[in-house]
Backbone as CSV, one residue per row, in Angstrom:
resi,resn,N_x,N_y,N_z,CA_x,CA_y,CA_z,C_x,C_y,C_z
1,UNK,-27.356,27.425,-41.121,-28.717,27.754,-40.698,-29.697,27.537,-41.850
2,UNK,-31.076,27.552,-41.513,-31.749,26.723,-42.464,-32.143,28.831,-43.042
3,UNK,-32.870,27.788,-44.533,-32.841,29.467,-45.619,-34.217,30.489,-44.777
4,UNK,-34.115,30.739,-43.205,-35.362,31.696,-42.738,-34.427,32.541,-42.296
5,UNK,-35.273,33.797,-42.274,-34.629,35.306,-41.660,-35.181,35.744,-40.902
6,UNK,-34.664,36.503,-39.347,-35.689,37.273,-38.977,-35.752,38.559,-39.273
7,UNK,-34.937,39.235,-40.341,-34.305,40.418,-40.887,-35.863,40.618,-41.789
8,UNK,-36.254,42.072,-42.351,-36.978,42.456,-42.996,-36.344,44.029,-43.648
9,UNK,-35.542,43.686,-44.545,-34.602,44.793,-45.199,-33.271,44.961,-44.095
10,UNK,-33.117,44.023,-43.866,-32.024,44.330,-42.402,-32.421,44.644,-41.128
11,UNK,-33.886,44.691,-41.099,-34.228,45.380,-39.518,-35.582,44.019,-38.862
12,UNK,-34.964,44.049,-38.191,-36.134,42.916,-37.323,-35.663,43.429,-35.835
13,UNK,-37.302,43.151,-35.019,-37.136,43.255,-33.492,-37.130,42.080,-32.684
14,UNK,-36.204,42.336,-31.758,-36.399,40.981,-31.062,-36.904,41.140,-29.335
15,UNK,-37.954,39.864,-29.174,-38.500,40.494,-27.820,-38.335,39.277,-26.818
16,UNK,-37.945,40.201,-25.544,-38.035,38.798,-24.457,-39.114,38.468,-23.790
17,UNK,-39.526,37.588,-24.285,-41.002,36.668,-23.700,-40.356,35.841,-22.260
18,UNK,-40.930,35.947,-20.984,-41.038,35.315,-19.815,-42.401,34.775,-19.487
19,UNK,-42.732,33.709,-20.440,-44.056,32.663,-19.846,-43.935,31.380,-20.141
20,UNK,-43.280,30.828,-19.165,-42.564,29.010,-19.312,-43.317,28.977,-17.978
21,UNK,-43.733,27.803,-17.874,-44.633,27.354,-16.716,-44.396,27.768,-15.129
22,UNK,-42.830,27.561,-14.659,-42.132,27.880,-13.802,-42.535,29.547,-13.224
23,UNK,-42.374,30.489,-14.414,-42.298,31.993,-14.050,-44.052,32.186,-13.855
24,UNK,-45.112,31.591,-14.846,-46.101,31.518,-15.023,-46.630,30.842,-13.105
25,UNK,-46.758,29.828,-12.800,-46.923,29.682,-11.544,-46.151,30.699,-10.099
26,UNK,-45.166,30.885,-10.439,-44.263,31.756,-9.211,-45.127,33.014,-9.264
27,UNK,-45.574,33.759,-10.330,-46.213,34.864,-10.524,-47.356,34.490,-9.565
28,UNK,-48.097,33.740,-9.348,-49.485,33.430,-8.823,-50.552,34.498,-9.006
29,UNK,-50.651,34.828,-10.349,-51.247,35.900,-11.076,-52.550,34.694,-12.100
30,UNK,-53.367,34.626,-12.422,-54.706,34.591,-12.795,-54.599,34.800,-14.507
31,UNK,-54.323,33.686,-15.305,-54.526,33.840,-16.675,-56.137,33.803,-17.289
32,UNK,-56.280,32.697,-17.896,-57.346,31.833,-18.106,-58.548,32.067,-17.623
33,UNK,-58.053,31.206,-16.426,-58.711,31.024,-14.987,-59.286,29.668,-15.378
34,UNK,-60.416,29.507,-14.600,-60.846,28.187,-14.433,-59.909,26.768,-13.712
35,UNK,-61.015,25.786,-13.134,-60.162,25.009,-12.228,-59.229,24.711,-12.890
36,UNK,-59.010,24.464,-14.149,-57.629,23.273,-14.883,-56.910,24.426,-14.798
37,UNK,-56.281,25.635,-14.864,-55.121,26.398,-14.818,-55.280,26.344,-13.558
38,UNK,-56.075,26.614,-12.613,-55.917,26.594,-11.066,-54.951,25.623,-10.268
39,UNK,-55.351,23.577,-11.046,-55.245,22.703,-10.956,-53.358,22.544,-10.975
40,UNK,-53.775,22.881,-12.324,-51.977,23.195,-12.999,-50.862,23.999,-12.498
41,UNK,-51.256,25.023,-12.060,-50.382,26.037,-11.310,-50.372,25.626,-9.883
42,UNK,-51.291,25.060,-8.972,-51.523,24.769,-7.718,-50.182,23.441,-7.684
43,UNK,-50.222,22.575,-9.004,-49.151,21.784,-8.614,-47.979,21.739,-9.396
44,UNK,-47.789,22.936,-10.114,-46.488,23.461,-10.257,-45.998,24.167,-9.205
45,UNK,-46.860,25.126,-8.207,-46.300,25.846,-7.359,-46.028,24.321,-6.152
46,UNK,-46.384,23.468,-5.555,-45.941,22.671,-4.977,-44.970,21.542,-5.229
47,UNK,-44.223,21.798,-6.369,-43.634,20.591,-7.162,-42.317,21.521,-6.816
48,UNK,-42.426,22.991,-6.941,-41.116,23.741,-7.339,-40.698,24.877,-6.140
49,UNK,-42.004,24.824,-5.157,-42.156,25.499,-3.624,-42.669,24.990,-2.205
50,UNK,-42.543,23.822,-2.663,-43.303,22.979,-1.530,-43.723,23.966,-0.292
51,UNK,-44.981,24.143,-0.314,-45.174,25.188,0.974,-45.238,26.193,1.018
52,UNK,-44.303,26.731,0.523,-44.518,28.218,0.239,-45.414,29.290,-0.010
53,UNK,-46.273,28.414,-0.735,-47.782,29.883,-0.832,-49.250,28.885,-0.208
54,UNK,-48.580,27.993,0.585,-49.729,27.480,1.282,-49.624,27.576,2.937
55,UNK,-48.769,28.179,3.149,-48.202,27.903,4.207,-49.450,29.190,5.412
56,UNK,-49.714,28.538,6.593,-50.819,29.824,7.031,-50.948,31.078,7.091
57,UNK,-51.555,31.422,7.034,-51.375,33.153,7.088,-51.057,33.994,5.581
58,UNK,-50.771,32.987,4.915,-50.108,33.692,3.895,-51.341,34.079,2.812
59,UNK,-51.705,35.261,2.142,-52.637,35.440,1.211,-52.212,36.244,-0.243
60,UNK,-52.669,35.257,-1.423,-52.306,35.826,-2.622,-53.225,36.672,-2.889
61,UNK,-52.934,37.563,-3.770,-54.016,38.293,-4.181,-53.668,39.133,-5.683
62,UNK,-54.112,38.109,-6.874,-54.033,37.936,-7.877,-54.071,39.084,-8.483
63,UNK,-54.798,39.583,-8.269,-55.989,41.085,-8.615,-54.943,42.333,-8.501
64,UNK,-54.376,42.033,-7.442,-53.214,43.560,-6.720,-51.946,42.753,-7.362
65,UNK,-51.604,42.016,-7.922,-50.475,41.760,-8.507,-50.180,41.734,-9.543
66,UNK,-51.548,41.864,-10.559,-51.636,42.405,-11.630,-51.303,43.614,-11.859
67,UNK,-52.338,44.386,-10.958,-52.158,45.723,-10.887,-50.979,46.532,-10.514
68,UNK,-50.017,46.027,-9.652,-48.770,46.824,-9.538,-48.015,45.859,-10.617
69,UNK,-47.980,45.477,-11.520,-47.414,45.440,-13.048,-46.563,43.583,-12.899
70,UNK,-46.906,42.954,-11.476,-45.966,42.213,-11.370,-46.323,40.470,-12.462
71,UNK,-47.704,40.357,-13.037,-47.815,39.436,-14.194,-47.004,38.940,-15.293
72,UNK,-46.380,37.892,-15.891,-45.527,38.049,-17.036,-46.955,38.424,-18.311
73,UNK,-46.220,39.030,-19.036,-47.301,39.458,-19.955,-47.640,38.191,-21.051
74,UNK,-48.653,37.545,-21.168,-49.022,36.367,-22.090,-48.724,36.837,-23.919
75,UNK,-48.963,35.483,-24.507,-48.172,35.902,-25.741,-49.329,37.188,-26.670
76,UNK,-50.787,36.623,-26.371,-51.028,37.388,-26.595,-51.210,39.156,-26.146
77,UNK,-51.060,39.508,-25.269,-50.819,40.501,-24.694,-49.427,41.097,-25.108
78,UNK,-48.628,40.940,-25.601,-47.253,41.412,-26.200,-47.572,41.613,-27.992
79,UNK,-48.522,40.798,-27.865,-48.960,40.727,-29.615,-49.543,41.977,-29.748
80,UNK,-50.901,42.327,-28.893,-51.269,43.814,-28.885,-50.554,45.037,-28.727
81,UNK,-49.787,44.457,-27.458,-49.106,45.411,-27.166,-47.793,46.247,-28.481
82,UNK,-47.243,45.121,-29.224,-46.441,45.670,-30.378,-47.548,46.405,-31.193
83,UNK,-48.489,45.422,-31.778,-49.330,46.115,-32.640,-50.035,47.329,-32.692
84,UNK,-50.165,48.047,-31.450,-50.261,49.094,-30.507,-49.192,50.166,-30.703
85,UNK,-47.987,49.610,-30.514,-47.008,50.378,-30.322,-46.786,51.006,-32.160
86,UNK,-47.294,50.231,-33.026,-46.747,50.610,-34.318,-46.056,49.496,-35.363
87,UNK,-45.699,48.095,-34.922,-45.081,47.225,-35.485,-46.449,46.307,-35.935
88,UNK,-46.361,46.722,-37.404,-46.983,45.713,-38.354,-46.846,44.607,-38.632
89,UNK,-47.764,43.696,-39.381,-47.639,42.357,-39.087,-46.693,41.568,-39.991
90,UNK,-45.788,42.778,-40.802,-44.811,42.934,-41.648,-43.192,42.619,-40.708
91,UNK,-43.839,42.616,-39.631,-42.373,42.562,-39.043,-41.797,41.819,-38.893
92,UNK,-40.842,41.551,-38.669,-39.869,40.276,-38.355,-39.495,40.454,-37.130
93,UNK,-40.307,39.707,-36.453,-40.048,39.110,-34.949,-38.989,37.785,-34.332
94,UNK,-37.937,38.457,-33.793,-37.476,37.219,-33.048,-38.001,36.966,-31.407
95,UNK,-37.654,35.570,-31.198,-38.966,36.006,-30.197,-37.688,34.970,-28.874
96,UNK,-37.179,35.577,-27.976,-36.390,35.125,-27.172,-37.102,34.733,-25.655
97,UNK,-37.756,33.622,-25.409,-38.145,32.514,-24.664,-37.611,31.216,-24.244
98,UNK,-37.832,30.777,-23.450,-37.797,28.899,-23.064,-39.220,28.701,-23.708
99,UNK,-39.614,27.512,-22.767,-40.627,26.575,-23.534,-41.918,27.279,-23.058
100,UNK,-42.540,28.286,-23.923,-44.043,29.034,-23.590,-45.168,27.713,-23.103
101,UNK,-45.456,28.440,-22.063,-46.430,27.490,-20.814,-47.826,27.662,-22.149
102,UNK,-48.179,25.969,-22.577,-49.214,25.899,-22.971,-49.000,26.563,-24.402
103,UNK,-47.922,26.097,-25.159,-47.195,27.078,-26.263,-48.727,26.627,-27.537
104,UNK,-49.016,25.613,-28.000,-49.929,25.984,-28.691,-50.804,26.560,-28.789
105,UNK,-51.715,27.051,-27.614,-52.185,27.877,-27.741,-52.553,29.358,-27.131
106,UNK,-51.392,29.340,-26.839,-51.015,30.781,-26.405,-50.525,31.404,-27.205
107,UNK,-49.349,30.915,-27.879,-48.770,31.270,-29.055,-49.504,31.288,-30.470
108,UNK,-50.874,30.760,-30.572,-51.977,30.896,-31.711,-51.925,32.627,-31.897
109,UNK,-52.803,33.723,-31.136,-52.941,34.632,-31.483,-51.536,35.445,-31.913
110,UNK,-50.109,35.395,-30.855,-49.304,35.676,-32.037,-48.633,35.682,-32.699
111,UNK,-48.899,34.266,-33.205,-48.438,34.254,-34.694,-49.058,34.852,-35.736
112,UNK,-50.377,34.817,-35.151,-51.285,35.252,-36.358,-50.812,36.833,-36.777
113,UNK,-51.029,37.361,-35.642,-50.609,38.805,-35.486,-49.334,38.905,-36.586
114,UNK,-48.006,38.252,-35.988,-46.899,38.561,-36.658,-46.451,37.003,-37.132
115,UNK,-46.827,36.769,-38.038,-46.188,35.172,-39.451,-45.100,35.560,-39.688
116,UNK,-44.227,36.357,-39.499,-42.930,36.110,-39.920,-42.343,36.059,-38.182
117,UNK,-42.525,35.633,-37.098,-41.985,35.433,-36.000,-41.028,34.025,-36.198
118,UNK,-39.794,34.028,-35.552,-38.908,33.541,-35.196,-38.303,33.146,-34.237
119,UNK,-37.732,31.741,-33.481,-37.334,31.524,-32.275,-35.669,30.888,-32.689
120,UNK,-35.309,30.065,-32.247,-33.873,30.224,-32.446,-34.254,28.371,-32.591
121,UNK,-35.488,27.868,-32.133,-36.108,26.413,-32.815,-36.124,26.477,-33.919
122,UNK,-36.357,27.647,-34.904,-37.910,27.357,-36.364,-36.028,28.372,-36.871
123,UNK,-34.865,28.427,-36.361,-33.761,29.143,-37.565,-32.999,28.206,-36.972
124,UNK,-32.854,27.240,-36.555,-31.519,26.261,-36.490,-31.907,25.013,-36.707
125,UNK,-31.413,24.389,-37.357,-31.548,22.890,-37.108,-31.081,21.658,-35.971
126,UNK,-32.129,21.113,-35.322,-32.153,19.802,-34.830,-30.024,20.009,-34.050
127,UNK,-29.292,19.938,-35.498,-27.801,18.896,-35.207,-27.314,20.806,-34.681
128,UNK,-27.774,21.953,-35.112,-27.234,22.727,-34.928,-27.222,23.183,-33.774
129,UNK,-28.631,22.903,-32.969,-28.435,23.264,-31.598,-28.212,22.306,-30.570
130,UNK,-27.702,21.204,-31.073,-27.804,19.475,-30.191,-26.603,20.040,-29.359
131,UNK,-25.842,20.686,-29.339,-24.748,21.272,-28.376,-24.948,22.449,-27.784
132,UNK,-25.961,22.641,-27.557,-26.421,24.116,-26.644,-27.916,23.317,-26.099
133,UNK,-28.336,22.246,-26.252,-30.206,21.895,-26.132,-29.941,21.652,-24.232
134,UNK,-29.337,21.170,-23.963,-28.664,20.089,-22.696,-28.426,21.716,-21.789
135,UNK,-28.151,22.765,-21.751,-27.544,23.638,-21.182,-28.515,25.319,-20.974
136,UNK,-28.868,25.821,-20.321,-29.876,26.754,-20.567,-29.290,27.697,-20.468
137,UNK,-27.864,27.866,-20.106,-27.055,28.988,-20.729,-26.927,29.432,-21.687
138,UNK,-26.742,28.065,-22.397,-26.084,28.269,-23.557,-27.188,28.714,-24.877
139,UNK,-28.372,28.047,-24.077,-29.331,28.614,-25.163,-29.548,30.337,-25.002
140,UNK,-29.399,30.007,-23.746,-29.719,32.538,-23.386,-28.774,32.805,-24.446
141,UNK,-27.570,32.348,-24.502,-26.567,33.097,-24.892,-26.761,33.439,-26.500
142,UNK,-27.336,32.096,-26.694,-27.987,32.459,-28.472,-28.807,33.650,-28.340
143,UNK,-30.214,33.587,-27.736,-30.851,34.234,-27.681,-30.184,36.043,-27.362
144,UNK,-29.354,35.768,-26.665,-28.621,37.276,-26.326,-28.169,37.883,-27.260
145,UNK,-27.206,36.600,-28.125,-26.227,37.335,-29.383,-27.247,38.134,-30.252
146,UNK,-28.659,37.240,-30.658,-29.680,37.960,-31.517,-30.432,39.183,-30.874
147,UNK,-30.244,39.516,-29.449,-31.184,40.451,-29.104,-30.341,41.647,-29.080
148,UNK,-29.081,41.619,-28.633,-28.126,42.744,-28.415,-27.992,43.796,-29.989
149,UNK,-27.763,42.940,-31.372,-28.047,43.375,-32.419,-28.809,43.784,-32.810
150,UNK,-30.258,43.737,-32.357,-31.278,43.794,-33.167,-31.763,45.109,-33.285
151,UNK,-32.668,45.750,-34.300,-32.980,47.364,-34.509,-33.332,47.560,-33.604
152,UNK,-34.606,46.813,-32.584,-35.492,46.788,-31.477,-35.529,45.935,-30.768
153,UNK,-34.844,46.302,-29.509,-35.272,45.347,-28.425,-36.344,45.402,-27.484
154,UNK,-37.372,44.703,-27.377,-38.671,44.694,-26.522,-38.329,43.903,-24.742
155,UNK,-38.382,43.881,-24.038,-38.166,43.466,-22.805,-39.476,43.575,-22.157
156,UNK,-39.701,41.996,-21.839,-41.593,42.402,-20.668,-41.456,42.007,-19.304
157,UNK,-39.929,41.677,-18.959,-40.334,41.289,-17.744,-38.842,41.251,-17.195
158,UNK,-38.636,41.636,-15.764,-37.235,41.683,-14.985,-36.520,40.792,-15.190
159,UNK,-35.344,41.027,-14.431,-34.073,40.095,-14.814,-32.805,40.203,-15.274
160,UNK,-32.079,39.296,-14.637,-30.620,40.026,-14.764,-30.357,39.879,-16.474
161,UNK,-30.958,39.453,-17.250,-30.778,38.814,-18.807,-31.278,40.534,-19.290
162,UNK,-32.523,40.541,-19.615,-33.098,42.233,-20.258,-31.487,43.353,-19.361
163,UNK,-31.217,43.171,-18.229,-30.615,44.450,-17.349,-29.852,44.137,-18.048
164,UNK,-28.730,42.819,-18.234,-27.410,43.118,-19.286,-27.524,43.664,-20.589
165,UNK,-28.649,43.278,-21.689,-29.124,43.679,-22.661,-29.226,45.072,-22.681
166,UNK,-30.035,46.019,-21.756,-30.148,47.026,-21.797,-28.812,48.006,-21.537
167,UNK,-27.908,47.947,-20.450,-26.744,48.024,-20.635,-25.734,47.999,-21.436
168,UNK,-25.622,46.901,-22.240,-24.779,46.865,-23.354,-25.209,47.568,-24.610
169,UNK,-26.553,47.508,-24.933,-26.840,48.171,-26.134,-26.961,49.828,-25.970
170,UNK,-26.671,50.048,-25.114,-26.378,51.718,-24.696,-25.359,52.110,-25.181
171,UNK,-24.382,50.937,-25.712,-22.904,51.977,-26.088,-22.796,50.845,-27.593
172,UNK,-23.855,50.319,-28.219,-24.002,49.724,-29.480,-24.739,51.307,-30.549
173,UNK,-24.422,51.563,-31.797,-24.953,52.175,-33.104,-24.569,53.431,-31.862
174,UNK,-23.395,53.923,-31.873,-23.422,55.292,-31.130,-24.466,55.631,-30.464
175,UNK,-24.820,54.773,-29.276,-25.655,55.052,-28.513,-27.434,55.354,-28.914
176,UNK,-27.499,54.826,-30.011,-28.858,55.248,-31.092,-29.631,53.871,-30.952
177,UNK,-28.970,52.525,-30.347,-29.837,51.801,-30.105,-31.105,51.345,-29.438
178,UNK,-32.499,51.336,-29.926,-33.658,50.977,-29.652,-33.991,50.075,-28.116
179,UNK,-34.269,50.744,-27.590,-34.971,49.343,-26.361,-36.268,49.790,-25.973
180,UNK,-37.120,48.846,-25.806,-38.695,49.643,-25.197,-38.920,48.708,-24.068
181,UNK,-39.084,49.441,-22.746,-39.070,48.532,-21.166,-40.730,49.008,-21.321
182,UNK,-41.624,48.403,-21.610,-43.267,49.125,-20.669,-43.755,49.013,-20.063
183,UNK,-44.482,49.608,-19.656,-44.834,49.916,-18.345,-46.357,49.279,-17.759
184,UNK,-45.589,48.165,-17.588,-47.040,47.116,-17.078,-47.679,47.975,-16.223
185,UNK,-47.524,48.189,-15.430,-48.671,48.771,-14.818,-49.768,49.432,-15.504
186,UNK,-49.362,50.095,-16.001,-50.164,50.830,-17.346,-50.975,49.983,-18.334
187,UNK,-49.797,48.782,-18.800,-50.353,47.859,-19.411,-51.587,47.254,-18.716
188,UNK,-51.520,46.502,-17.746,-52.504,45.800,-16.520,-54.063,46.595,-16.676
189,UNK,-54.073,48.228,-16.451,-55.125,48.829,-16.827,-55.507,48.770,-17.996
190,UNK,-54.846,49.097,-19.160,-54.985,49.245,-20.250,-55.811,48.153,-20.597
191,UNK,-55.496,46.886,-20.579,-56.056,45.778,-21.195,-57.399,45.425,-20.401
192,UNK,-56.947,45.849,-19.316,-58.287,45.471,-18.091,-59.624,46.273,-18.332
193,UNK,-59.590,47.184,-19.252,-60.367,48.289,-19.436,-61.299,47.776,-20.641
194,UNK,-62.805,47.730,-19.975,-63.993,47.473,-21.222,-64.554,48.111,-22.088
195,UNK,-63.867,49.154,-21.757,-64.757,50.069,-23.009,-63.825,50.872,-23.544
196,UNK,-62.538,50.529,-23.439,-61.343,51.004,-24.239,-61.641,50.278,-25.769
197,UNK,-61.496,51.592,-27.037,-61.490,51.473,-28.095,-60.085,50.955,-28.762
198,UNK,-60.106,50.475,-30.283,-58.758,50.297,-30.521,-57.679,51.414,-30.865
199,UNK,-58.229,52.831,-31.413,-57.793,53.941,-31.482,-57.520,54.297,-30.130
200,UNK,-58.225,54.102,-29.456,-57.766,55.036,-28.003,-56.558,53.709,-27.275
201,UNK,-56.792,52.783,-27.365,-55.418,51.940,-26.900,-54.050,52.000,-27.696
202,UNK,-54.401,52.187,-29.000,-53.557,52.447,-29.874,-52.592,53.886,-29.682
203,UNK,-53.375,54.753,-29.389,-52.906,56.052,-28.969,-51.784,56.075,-27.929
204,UNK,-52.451,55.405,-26.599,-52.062,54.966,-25.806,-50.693,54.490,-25.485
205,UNK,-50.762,53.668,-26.311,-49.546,52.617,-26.521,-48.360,53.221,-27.973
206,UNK,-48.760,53.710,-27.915,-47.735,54.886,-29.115,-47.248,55.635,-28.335
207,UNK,-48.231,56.243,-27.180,-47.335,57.302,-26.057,-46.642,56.463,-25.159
208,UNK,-46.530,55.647,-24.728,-45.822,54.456,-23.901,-44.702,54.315,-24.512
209,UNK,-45.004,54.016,-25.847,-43.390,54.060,-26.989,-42.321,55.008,-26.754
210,UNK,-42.834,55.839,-26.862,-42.287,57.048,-27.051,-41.626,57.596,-26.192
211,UNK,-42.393,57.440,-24.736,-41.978,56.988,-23.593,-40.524,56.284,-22.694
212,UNK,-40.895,54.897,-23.318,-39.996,53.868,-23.008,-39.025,53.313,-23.761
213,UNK,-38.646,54.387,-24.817,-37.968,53.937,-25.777,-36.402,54.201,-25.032
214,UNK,-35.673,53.545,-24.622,-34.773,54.126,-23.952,-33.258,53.962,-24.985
215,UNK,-32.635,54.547,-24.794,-31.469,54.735,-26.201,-30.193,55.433,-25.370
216,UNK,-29.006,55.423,-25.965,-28.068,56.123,-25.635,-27.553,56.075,-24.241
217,UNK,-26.180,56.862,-24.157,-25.741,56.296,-22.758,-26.323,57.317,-21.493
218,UNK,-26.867,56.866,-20.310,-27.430,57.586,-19.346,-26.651,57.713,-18.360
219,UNK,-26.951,58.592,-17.139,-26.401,58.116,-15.943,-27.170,57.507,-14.841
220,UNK,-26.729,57.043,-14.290,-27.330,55.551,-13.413,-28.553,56.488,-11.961
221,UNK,-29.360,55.905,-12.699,-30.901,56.681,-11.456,-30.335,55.650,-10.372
222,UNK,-31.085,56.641,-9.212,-31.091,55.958,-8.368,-32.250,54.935,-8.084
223,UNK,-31.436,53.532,-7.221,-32.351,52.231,-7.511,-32.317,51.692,-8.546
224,UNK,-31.724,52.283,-9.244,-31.666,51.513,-11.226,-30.463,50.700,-10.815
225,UNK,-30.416,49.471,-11.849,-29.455,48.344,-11.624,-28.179,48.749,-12.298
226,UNK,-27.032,48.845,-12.015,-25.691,49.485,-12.591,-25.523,48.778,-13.754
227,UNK,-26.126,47.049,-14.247,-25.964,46.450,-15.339,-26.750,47.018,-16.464
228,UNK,-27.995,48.020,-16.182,-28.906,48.663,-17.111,-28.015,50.109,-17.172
229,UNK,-27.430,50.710,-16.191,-26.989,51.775,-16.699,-25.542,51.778,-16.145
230,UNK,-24.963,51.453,-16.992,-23.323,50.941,-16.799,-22.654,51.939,-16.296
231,UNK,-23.043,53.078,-16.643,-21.965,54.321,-16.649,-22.142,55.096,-15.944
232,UNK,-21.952,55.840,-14.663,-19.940,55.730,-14.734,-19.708,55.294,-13.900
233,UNK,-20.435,54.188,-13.401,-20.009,53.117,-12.054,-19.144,52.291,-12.906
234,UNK,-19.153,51.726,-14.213,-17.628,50.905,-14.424,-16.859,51.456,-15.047
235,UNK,-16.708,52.837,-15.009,-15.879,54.152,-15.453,-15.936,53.183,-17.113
236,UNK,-16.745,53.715,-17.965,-16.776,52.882,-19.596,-17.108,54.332,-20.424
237,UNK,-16.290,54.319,-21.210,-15.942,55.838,-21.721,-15.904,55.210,-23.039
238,UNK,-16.808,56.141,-24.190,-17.375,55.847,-25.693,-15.935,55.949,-26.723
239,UNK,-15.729,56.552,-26.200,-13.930,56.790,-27.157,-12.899,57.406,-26.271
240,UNK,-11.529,56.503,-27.388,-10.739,56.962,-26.883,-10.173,58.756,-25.996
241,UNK,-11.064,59.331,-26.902,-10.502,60.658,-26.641,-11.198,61.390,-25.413
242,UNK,-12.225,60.572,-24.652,-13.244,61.254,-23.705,-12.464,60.619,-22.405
243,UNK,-11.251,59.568,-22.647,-11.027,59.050,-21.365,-10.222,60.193,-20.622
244,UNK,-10.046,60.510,-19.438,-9.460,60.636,-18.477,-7.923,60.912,-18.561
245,UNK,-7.508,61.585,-18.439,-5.619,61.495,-18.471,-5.480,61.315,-17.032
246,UNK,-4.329,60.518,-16.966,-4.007,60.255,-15.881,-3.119,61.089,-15.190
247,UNK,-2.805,61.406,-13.749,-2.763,62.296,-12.595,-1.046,61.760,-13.022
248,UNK,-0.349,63.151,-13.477,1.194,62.553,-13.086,1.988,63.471,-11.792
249,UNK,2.816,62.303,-11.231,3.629,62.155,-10.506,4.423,63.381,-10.043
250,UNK,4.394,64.456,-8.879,5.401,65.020,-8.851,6.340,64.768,-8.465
């Protein structure tokens, strides 16, 4: 690997970004705006849904889909949102994505935010990933090995990828491992709001932390996905000595 780290004394966070053109159009959620994203998304959504959101009767409504939290969050909007939460621009960000829709300049504000950010492009070389480039498994799977380890895992958007993540790192560092799920909806207002100060968003988003910091092993809510809370639907017991003796024979 080439001489970059995303480590900062051993601790770096790593976050899953969902805004590659594909998730960005399916959302039919309102970035930008203006005709050329209109233009762009109108024929990504017909290239990859033929019909589907044109079809009669059918009505989007951008505005209410924001609002019940269903938007992928843009790069900058995750940039605040850490910086919010408490992570300085000291941090070492890995940043687990496909190809960010419109990556130059979406990805402008945060880098700026966080210069020591990292993708698994800008820490491998060219020949190192020429056997994983062809396969989009194989690239998650990079991306997984670095997120499952990491001090902090950030997650912005559903999916069976964050649900395994969150799951497994429940029974990683004796159950002391970091994950923060937030709570778009919250977010959606938050940002939508004009006369929100940076102290009072800041506040905000510290209580969201604090919040959504989810750690250690739980038991499975109901409606929660059994891959986010493993236990004790795949009977997975922390040590040897908590398992079960088995029923003998009379």
């Amino acid at each position: 690997m080439r001489e970059k780290s995303v480590e900062n004394n051993g601790k770096y966070v790593a976050v899953h970004l969902r805004f590659e053109e594909d998730m960005v159009a399916f959302s039919c959620c309102v970035f930008d705006g203006g005709d050329e994203e209109k233009k762009e998304l109108d024929e990504a959504r017909e290239r990859g849904w033929r019909g589907k959101f044109t079809r009669p009767g059918r009505v989007i409504r951008p505005g209410a889909i924001r609002m019940n939290g269903k938007c992928p969050l843009t790069p900058l909007e995750v940039g605040l949102m850490l910086r919010g939460m408490g992570f300085s621009n000291k941090t070492s960000i890995y940043l687990a994505s496909g190809r960010i829709y419109k990556a130059e300049k979406n990805m402008a504000p945060l880098l700026e935010m966080f210069p020591l950010l990292q993708t698994k492009e800008t820490l491998a070389s060219d020949e190192e990933l020429a056997p994983f480039k062809n396969f989009s498994s194989r690239m998650a799977a990079i991306d997984y090995s670095v997120c499952v380890h990491s001090e902090v895992f950030v997650t912005t958007q559903g999916g069976n990828f964050p649900h395994f993540l969150l799951g497994h790192r429940r029974y990683l560092y004796g159950g002391h491992s970091k994950t923060i799920k937030p709570d778009k909806r919250r977010l959606a207002i938050l940002f939508d709001s004009p006369r929100i100060g940076w102290k009072s968003l800041k506040r905000q988003l510290l209580n969201m932390r604090s919040h959504s910091d989810a750690k250690g092993i739980q038991m499975k809510r109901a409606n929660e996905s059994v891959y986010t809370f493993p236990s004790p639907d795949c009977m997975c017991h922390p040590n040897k000595s908590e398992r079960p003796k088995p029923i003998q024979a009379r």
